Amino acid sequence: MARLVDTSDYLIAPDPNRSRLTHCIVGHDENGAATEIAVVEERPLTIFLNSQEIVTAMTIGDYPEYLALGFLKNQGMLHADDDIAAVEFDEELETVIVRTARQTDYEDKLRKKTRTSGCAIGTVFGDIMEGLEGVSLPNLTVKTSDLYILANTINRTPSLYLEAGAIHGTVLCQDARPLVYMEDVGRHNAVDKIAGWMLSEDVSPEDKILYTTGRLTSEMVIKTAMMGIPALVSRSGFTAWGIEIAQQVDLTLIGRMRGQRFVCLAGEHRLDRDADPKTVSDEPKAASRKAAR
């Protein structure tokens, strides 16, 4: 197995040993022998905006406040100038209430829900595309040498995926440094947690890269663009609509990044190919995320 990396440079790193995120179940393998495996927990979290119930999401339960803030921000329900008075999490009721000084009413918006291709049934609302009309993403230079370092570091970071599988990760990065690594049963939840952290900490998106372990779907592209992040990278593949939206908003979209290889299908002008792929070690099977355990 590839050697795991030290996570001390992360601002937020995965914590595979955190209580309530996994539990052990005894099963039987192909030979009938008893075997014990760790499985990821999932539980409902209901998000309110002031007095209005917005959505119930299935989540692993960590960072509920960030998830609520990020979801509302990425759905266009929180405005850039909103005064957020409080974010209240009730663990017993499994609810988060985000309170704003501005009175809010999204009854019409809530009638237009769209189920997405995200795991755990992602949800966006019908007018989400309208929020992309005014999006102008910064012209960040993305060095391929940084991308290779990021992929190598992230894939060797101790995580719930390596502990139990059945989960997606999303990482906020700057240059060659991964900053915040969130995981969840749905990649849409993981990226919403990052959006919520950025909103809570007033972090600028202009010089950031978003790395995800999941597919580059329309939802992932929309959320990244809504966050103002100019580059989205994944070790997985693309959907046609995801590519079309990325080209429309001029988002740099890079997928199938494994070892020496990657494919850029939008925003090529941001890439600085400063690394010769021949000098990069290819990804051995033992180092791949699916084989890491």
Short mmCIF file of C-alpha atoms in Angstrom, two decimals:
data_model
loop_
_atom_site.label_atom_id
_atom_site.label_comp_id
_atom_site.label_asym_id
_atom_site.label_seq_id
_atom_site.Cartn_x
_atom_site.Cartn_y
_atom_site.Cartn_z
CA MET A 1 0.00 0.00 0.00
CA ALA A 2 1.23 3.52 -0.76
CA ARG A 3 2.55 5.39 2.28
CA LEU A 4 -0.03 7.75 3.80
CA VAL A 5 0.78 11.43 4.15
CA ASP A 6 0.93 13.68 7.20
CA THR A 7 -2.21 15.84 7.42
CA SER A 8 -0.79 18.59 9.64
CA ASP A 9 -0.67 21.05 6.72
CA TYR A 10 -4.42 20.77 6.17
CA LEU A 11 -6.69 23.39 7.72
CA ILE A 12 -9.35 20.67 7.92
CA ALA A 13 -8.43 17.05 7.23
CA PRO A 14 -10.55 13.89 7.27
CA ASP A 15 -10.76 12.12 10.61
CA PRO A 16 -11.44 8.43 9.96
CA ASN A 17 -11.44 7.74 13.71
CA ARG A 18 -14.09 10.32 14.55
CA SER A 19 -16.95 8.76 16.51
CA ARG A 20 -20.38 8.24 14.88
CA LEU A 21 -19.01 8.36 11.33
CA THR A 22 -18.55 4.60 10.96
CA HIS A 23 -19.35 1.43 12.82
CA CYS A 24 -18.28 -2.18 12.45
CA ILE A 25 -20.51 -4.92 11.10
CA VAL A 26 -19.75 -8.64 10.97
CA GLY A 27 -20.49 -10.40 7.70
CA HIS A 28 -19.24 -13.43 5.80
CA ASP A 29 -16.89 -13.49 2.85
CA GLU A 30 -16.97 -15.57 -0.34
CA ASN A 31 -15.65 -18.58 1.58
CA GLY A 32 -18.22 -18.28 4.34
CA ALA A 33 -15.68 -17.03 6.88
CA ALA A 34 -16.76 -14.36 9.35
CA THR A 35 -15.30 -10.94 8.56
CA GLU A 36 -15.66 -7.56 10.24
CA ILE A 37 -15.79 -4.38 8.16
CA ALA A 38 -16.25 -0.68 8.90
CA VAL A 39 -19.29 0.91 7.22
CA VAL A 40 -20.12 4.60 6.87
CA GLU A 41 -23.06 5.96 8.84
CA GLU A 42 -25.65 8.18 7.18
CA ARG A 43 -28.36 10.16 8.89
CA PRO A 44 -30.90 12.84 7.91
CA LEU A 45 -30.21 16.53 8.43
CA THR A 46 -33.05 19.01 7.92
CA ILE A 47 -32.01 22.52 6.91
CA PHE A 48 -34.15 25.55 7.74
CA LEU A 49 -33.68 29.11 6.50
CA ASN A 50 -35.27 31.25 9.20
CA SER A 51 -38.71 29.67 9.75
CA GLN A 52 -38.90 27.83 6.41
CA GLU A 53 -37.91 24.18 5.99
CA ILE A 54 -35.75 23.92 2.87
CA VAL A 55 -34.51 20.34 2.47
CA THR A 56 -33.63 17.14 4.31
CA ALA A 57 -30.24 15.80 3.24
CA MET A 58 -28.73 12.39 3.95
CA THR A 59 -25.26 13.00 5.36
CA ILE A 60 -22.58 11.44 7.54
CA GLY A 61 -23.29 14.10 10.15
CA ASP A 62 -20.00 16.00 10.47
CA TYR A 63 -19.82 19.79 9.99
CA PRO A 64 -23.63 20.26 9.78
CA GLU A 65 -23.36 24.04 10.07
CA TYR A 66 -21.00 24.24 7.08
CA LEU A 67 -23.26 21.92 5.08
CA ALA A 68 -26.32 24.09 5.74
CA LEU A 69 -24.55 27.35 4.91
CA GLY A 70 -22.98 25.94 1.76
CA PHE A 71 -26.19 24.36 0.51
CA LEU A 72 -28.14 27.59 0.91
CA LYS A 73 -25.34 29.63 -0.65
CA ASN A 74 -25.01 27.32 -3.67
CA GLN A 75 -28.79 27.33 -4.19
CA GLY A 76 -28.82 31.14 -4.33
CA MET A 77 -30.87 31.40 -1.13
CA LEU A 78 -28.14 33.28 0.72
CA HIS A 79 -27.02 36.54 -0.89
CA ALA A 80 -23.51 37.96 -0.80
CA ASP A 81 -24.65 40.86 1.38
CA ASP A 82 -26.79 38.80 3.77
CA ASP A 83 -26.21 39.36 7.46
CA ILE A 84 -26.17 35.86 8.97
CA ALA A 85 -27.40 36.33 12.51
CA ALA A 86 -26.99 32.73 13.71
CA VAL A 87 -26.44 29.13 12.65
CA GLU A 88 -28.07 26.78 15.16
CA PHE A 89 -27.55 23.00 15.14
CA ASP A 90 -29.77 20.73 17.24
CA GLU A 91 -28.13 17.30 17.37
CA GLU A 92 -31.15 15.61 18.96
CA LEU A 93 -33.61 16.92 16.35
CA GLU A 94 -31.02 16.64 13.55
CA THR A 95 -31.78 20.13 12.27
CA VAL A 96 -29.81 23.24 11.36
CA ILE A 97 -31.46 26.66 11.35
CA VAL A 98 -29.70 29.47 9.49
CA ARG A 99 -31.05 32.85 10.58
CA THR A 100 -30.60 36.03 8.54
CA ALA A 101 -31.47 39.66 9.18
CA ARG A 102 -33.24 39.66 5.81
CA GLN A 103 -36.73 38.15 5.71
CA THR A 104 -36.80 35.18 3.32
CA ASP A 105 -39.56 33.29 1.52
CA TYR A 106 -38.64 30.69 -1.09
CA GLU A 107 -42.01 28.94 -1.41
CA ASP A 108 -42.10 29.33 -5.21
CA LYS A 109 -38.50 28.20 -5.57
CA LEU A 110 -39.09 25.10 -3.46
CA ARG A 111 -41.83 23.93 -5.83
CA LYS A 112 -39.24 23.52 -8.60
CA LYS A 113 -36.97 20.77 -7.32
CA THR A 114 -34.71 18.76 -9.60
CA ARG A 115 -33.17 15.46 -8.58
CA THR A 116 -29.59 15.31 -9.73
CA SER A 117 -27.16 12.54 -10.63
CA GLY A 118 -25.38 12.94 -7.29
CA CYS A 119 -25.14 10.04 -4.85
CA ALA A 120 -27.70 10.01 -2.03
CA ILE A 121 -30.15 11.83 -4.36
CA GLY A 122 -28.80 15.34 -4.77
CA THR A 123 -31.29 18.18 -5.13
CA VAL A 124 -31.12 21.52 -6.88
CA PHE A 125 -33.92 23.96 -7.50
CA GLY A 126 -35.40 24.80 -10.88
CA ASP A 127 -33.94 28.28 -11.37
CA ILE A 128 -30.36 27.35 -10.41
CA MET A 129 -29.11 27.99 -13.96
CA GLU A 130 -30.24 31.61 -13.73
CA GLY A 131 -27.55 32.22 -11.13
CA LEU A 132 -24.85 31.37 -13.69
CA GLU A 133 -25.76 34.18 -16.09
CA GLY A 134 -23.61 36.77 -14.33
CA VAL A 135 -20.76 34.45 -13.33
CA SER A 136 -17.28 35.64 -14.38
CA LEU A 137 -14.51 33.35 -13.16
CA PRO A 138 -10.98 34.69 -12.53
CA ASN A 139 -8.17 33.88 -14.95
CA LEU A 140 -6.08 31.82 -12.54
CA THR A 141 -2.95 30.13 -13.88
CA VAL A 142 -3.15 26.41 -13.06
CA LYS A 143 0.25 24.71 -13.11
CA THR A 144 0.24 21.06 -14.09
CA SER A 145 3.12 20.48 -11.65
CA ASP A 146 0.77 21.58 -8.85
CA LEU A 147 -1.98 19.27 -10.11
CA TYR A 148 0.33 16.25 -10.03
CA ILE A 149 1.40 17.07 -6.46
CA LEU A 150 -2.20 17.59 -5.34
CA ALA A 151 -3.42 14.32 -6.82
CA ASN A 152 -0.57 12.39 -5.21
CA THR A 153 -1.09 14.01 -1.81
CA ILE A 154 -4.88 13.74 -1.73
CA ASN A 155 -4.93 10.10 -2.80
CA ARG A 156 -2.58 9.21 0.07
CA THR A 157 -4.41 11.22 2.75
CA PRO A 158 -5.97 9.12 5.55
CA SER A 159 -9.71 9.31 4.99
CA LEU A 160 -13.07 7.66 5.54
CA TYR A 161 -12.81 6.37 1.98
CA LEU A 162 -9.69 4.42 2.80
CA GLU A 163 -11.25 3.24 6.07
CA ALA A 164 -14.68 2.20 4.85
CA GLY A 165 -15.31 3.22 1.22
CA ALA A 166 -18.80 4.16 -0.04
CA ILE A 167 -18.06 7.88 0.26
CA HIS A 168 -16.90 10.86 -1.81
CA GLY A 169 -14.29 13.50 -1.05
CA THR A 170 -13.91 17.12 -2.13
CA VAL A 171 -10.80 19.17 -1.41
CA LEU A 172 -10.26 22.94 -1.56
CA CYS A 173 -6.72 23.60 -2.78
CA GLN A 174 -4.37 26.53 -3.35
CA ASP A 175 -1.41 26.00 -5.67
CA ALA A 176 0.04 22.61 -4.65
CA ARG A 177 -1.43 22.62 -1.13
CA PRO A 178 -4.72 20.93 -0.17
CA LEU A 179 -6.43 23.11 2.44
CA VAL A 180 -9.81 21.66 3.41
CA TYR A 181 -10.83 18.04 2.78
CA MET A 182 -14.51 17.18 3.25
CA GLU A 183 -16.19 13.80 2.77
CA ASP A 184 -19.81 12.66 2.56
CA VAL A 185 -22.06 10.02 1.07
CA GLY A 186 -22.90 12.48 -1.71
CA ARG A 187 -20.27 14.57 -3.48
CA HIS A 188 -22.79 17.44 -3.53
CA ASN A 189 -22.75 17.45 0.30
CA ALA A 190 -18.95 17.44 0.39
CA VAL A 191 -18.71 20.48 -1.88
CA ASP A 192 -21.47 22.28 0.05
CA LYS A 193 -19.46 21.81 3.27
CA ILE A 194 -16.51 23.51 1.60
CA ALA A 195 -18.74 26.35 0.38
CA GLY A 196 -20.07 26.76 3.92
CA TRP A 197 -16.56 26.83 5.38
CA MET A 198 -15.49 29.46 2.84
CA LEU A 199 -18.53 31.59 3.65
CA SER A 200 -18.03 31.22 7.40
CA GLU A 201 -14.31 32.05 7.23
CA ASP A 202 -14.66 34.70 4.48
CA VAL A 203 -12.22 32.85 2.20
CA SER A 204 -11.68 34.19 -1.32
CA PRO A 205 -12.21 31.74 -4.23
CA GLU A 206 -10.08 33.56 -6.84
CA ASP A 207 -6.87 31.57 -6.35
CA LYS A 208 -8.43 28.21 -5.44
CA ILE A 209 -8.81 24.83 -7.16
CA LEU A 210 -11.52 22.33 -6.26
CA TYR A 211 -10.57 18.63 -6.40
CA THR A 212 -13.21 15.91 -6.21
CA THR A 213 -13.07 12.14 -6.23
CA GLY A 214 -16.45 11.90 -7.96
CA ARG A 215 -17.79 12.38 -11.47
CA LEU A 216 -17.79 15.83 -13.05
CA THR A 217 -21.54 16.21 -13.41
CA SER A 218 -23.64 19.29 -14.17
CA GLU A 219 -24.33 19.75 -10.45
CA MET A 220 -20.64 19.74 -9.54
CA VAL A 221 -19.83 22.24 -12.28
CA ILE A 222 -22.71 24.54 -11.29
CA LYS A 223 -21.75 24.51 -7.61
CA THR A 224 -18.07 25.21 -8.38
CA ALA A 225 -18.98 28.11 -10.65
CA MET A 226 -21.44 29.51 -8.09
CA MET A 227 -18.63 29.44 -5.52
CA GLY A 228 -16.44 31.51 -7.88
CA ILE A 229 -13.71 28.85 -8.09
CA PRO A 230 -12.11 28.83 -11.57
CA ALA A 231 -10.86 25.21 -11.77
CA LEU A 232 -12.43 21.82 -11.01
CA VAL A 233 -10.36 18.62 -11.07
CA SER A 234 -11.28 14.96 -10.64
CA ARG A 235 -9.79 11.50 -10.99
CA SER A 236 -13.18 10.42 -12.40
CA GLY A 237 -14.92 11.12 -15.72
CA PHE A 238 -17.34 13.67 -17.14
CA THR A 239 -20.96 14.04 -18.21
CA ALA A 240 -21.81 15.84 -21.44
CA TRP A 241 -23.94 18.47 -19.72
CA GLY A 242 -21.24 19.07 -17.12
CA ILE A 243 -18.77 19.79 -19.94
CA GLU A 244 -21.26 22.04 -21.75
CA ILE A 245 -21.89 24.16 -18.65
CA ALA A 246 -18.15 24.39 -17.88
CA GLN A 247 -17.51 25.66 -21.41
CA GLN A 248 -20.39 28.12 -21.08
CA VAL A 249 -19.05 29.70 -17.87
CA ASP A 250 -15.35 29.25 -18.83
CA LEU A 251 -14.53 26.93 -15.94
CA THR A 252 -11.33 24.90 -16.27
CA LEU A 253 -12.53 21.28 -16.14
CA ILE A 254 -9.99 18.47 -15.74
CA GLY A 255 -10.89 14.81 -15.30
CA ARG A 256 -9.49 11.29 -15.40
CA MET A 257 -6.44 12.54 -13.52
CA ARG A 258 -4.48 9.42 -12.58
CA GLY A 259 -0.73 9.24 -12.42
CA GLN A 260 0.69 10.95 -15.52
CA ARG A 261 -2.62 11.29 -17.30
CA PHE A 262 -5.49 13.77 -17.35
CA VAL A 263 -7.95 15.28 -19.83
CA CYS A 264 -8.95 18.97 -19.95
CA LEU A 265 -12.30 19.56 -21.68
CA ALA A 266 -12.91 23.22 -20.82
CA GLY A 267 -10.84 26.25 -19.81
CA GLU A 268 -7.60 24.99 -21.38
CA HIS A 269 -6.24 28.58 -21.50
CA ARG A 270 -5.62 28.54 -17.73
CA LEU A 271 -3.24 25.57 -17.89
CA ASP A 272 0.51 26.12 -17.60
CA ARG A 273 2.01 22.79 -18.68
CA ASP A 274 5.19 23.30 -16.68
CA ALA A 275 5.67 19.60 -15.87
CA ASP A 276 6.76 16.93 -18.32
CA PRO A 277 4.37 13.98 -17.79
CA LYS A 278 7.25 11.60 -18.50
CA THR A 279 8.92 12.75 -15.27
CA VAL A 280 5.80 11.97 -13.21
CA SER A 281 5.47 8.51 -11.71
CA ASP A 282 2.45 6.67 -13.04
CA GLU A 283 -0.09 5.56 -10.48
CA PRO A 284 0.56 1.96 -9.43
CA LYS A 285 -2.44 -0.22 -8.72
CA ALA A 286 -1.46 -0.46 -5.08
CA ALA A 287 -1.62 3.34 -4.76
CA SER A 288 -5.03 3.81 -6.36
CA ARG A 289 -7.84 4.85 -4.03
CA LYS A 290 -9.96 1.83 -4.87
CA ALA A 291 -7.11 -0.52 -3.98
CA ALA A 292 -5.62 1.50 -1.15
CA ARG A 293 -6.88 -0.74 1.61
#
